[in-house]
Amino acid sequence: MEVRVWKIPDHAILRDRPSAAFEIGAKLTDLSVGGLGLSLETSGEPSVAMEQRLRVMLHFGEEEALLDARCGICTIFP
């Protein structure tokens, strides 16, 4: 499964494709009924804050799902 993530403002329309500058590197760590776990690679801009709105695109074979998400737990690793 492949995942792509963009930082988007609260007023943005989810189906509109955001600028490539707002894309955040991400690795899917968990997908379950309880939610989605991602490791975000934010070594610079754009940074991510608690409750930040995220546009998440999941790809699996020919299928894709577009999700409207919020950052619920943010942990910074050195």
Coordinates of N, CA, C and O in Angstrom, one line a residue, residues 6-16 18 22 48-55 67-71:
W6 N -0.5 15.5 2.3 CA -0.3 16.9 2.1 C -0.9 17.7 3.3 O -1.9 17.3 3.8
K7 N -0.2 18.7 3.7 CA -0.7 19.6 4.7 C -1.7 20.6 4.0 O -1.3 21.2 2.9
I8 N -2.9 20.7 4.5 CA -3.9 21.6 3.8 C -4.6 22.5 4.9 O -4.7 22.1 6.0
P9 N -5.0 23.7 4.4 CA -5.7 24.6 5.4 C -7.1 24.1 5.6 O -7.7 23.3 4.9
D10 N -7.7 24.6 6.7 CA -9.1 24.2 7.1 C -10.1 24.5 6.0 O -11.1 23.8 5.9
H11 N -9.9 25.6 5.3 CA -10.9 26.0 4.3 C -10.8 25.3 2.9 O -11.6 25.5 2.1
A12 N -9.7 24.5 2.8 CA -9.4 23.9 1.5 C -10.5 22.8 1.1 O -11.0 22.2 2.0
I13 N -10.8 22.7 -0.2 CA -11.7 21.6 -0.6 C -10.9 20.4 -0.8 O -9.8 20.4 -1.5
L14 N -11.3 19.3 -0.2 CA -10.5 18.1 -0.2 C -10.1 17.5 -1.5 O -9.0 17.1 -1.8
R15 N -11.1 17.5 -2.5 CA -10.8 17.0 -3.8 C -9.9 17.8 -4.6 O -9.3 17.3 -5.6
D16 N -9.6 19.1 -4.3 CA -8.7 19.9 -5.0 C -7.3 19.4 -4.7 O -6.9 19.3 -3.6
P18 N -3.6 19.8 -3.9 CA -2.8 20.9 -3.4 C -1.4 21.0 -4.1 O -1.0 20.1 -4.8
F22 N 3.4 21.4 -0.5 CA 2.7 21.0 0.8 C 2.7 19.5 1.0 O 2.2 19.1 2.0
V48 N 4.4 20.2 10.8 CA 3.0 19.7 11.2 C 2.8 19.9 12.7 O 3.6 19.7 13.5
A49 N 1.6 20.4 13.0 CA 1.2 20.7 14.4 C 0.0 19.8 14.8 O -0.7 19.3 13.9
M50 N -0.3 19.7 16.1 CA -1.5 19.0 16.5 C -2.7 19.6 15.9 O -2.8 20.9 15.7
E51 N -3.6 18.8 15.5 CA -4.9 19.1 14.9 C -4.7 19.7 13.5 O -5.6 20.3 12.9
Q52 N -3.5 19.6 12.9 CA -3.3 20.1 11.5 C -4.1 19.2 10.6 O -4.2 18.0 10.7
R53 N -4.8 19.8 9.6 CA -5.6 19.1 8.7 C -4.7 18.5 7.6 O -3.8 19.2 7.1
L54 N -4.9 17.3 7.3 CA -4.1 16.6 6.3 C -4.9 15.9 5.2 O -6.0 15.4 5.5
R55 N -4.5 16.0 4.0 CA -5.1 15.3 2.9 C -4.3 14.0 2.7 O -3.1 14.1 2.4
L67 N -8.7 10.6 2.0 CA -9.1 10.8 3.3 C -8.8 12.2 3.8 O -7.8 12.8 3.5
D68 N -9.7 12.7 4.6 CA -9.6 14.0 5.3 C -9.1 13.6 6.7 O -9.9 13.0 7.4
A69 N -8.0 14.1 7.2 CA -7.4 13.6 8.5 C -6.9 14.8 9.3 O -6.8 15.9 8.8
R70 N -6.7 14.5 10.6 CA -6.1 15.5 11.5 C -5.0 14.8 12.2 O -5.1 13.6 12.5
C71 N -4.0 15.6 12.5 CA -2.8 15.0 13.3 C -3.3 14.9 14.7 O -3.5 15.9 15.4

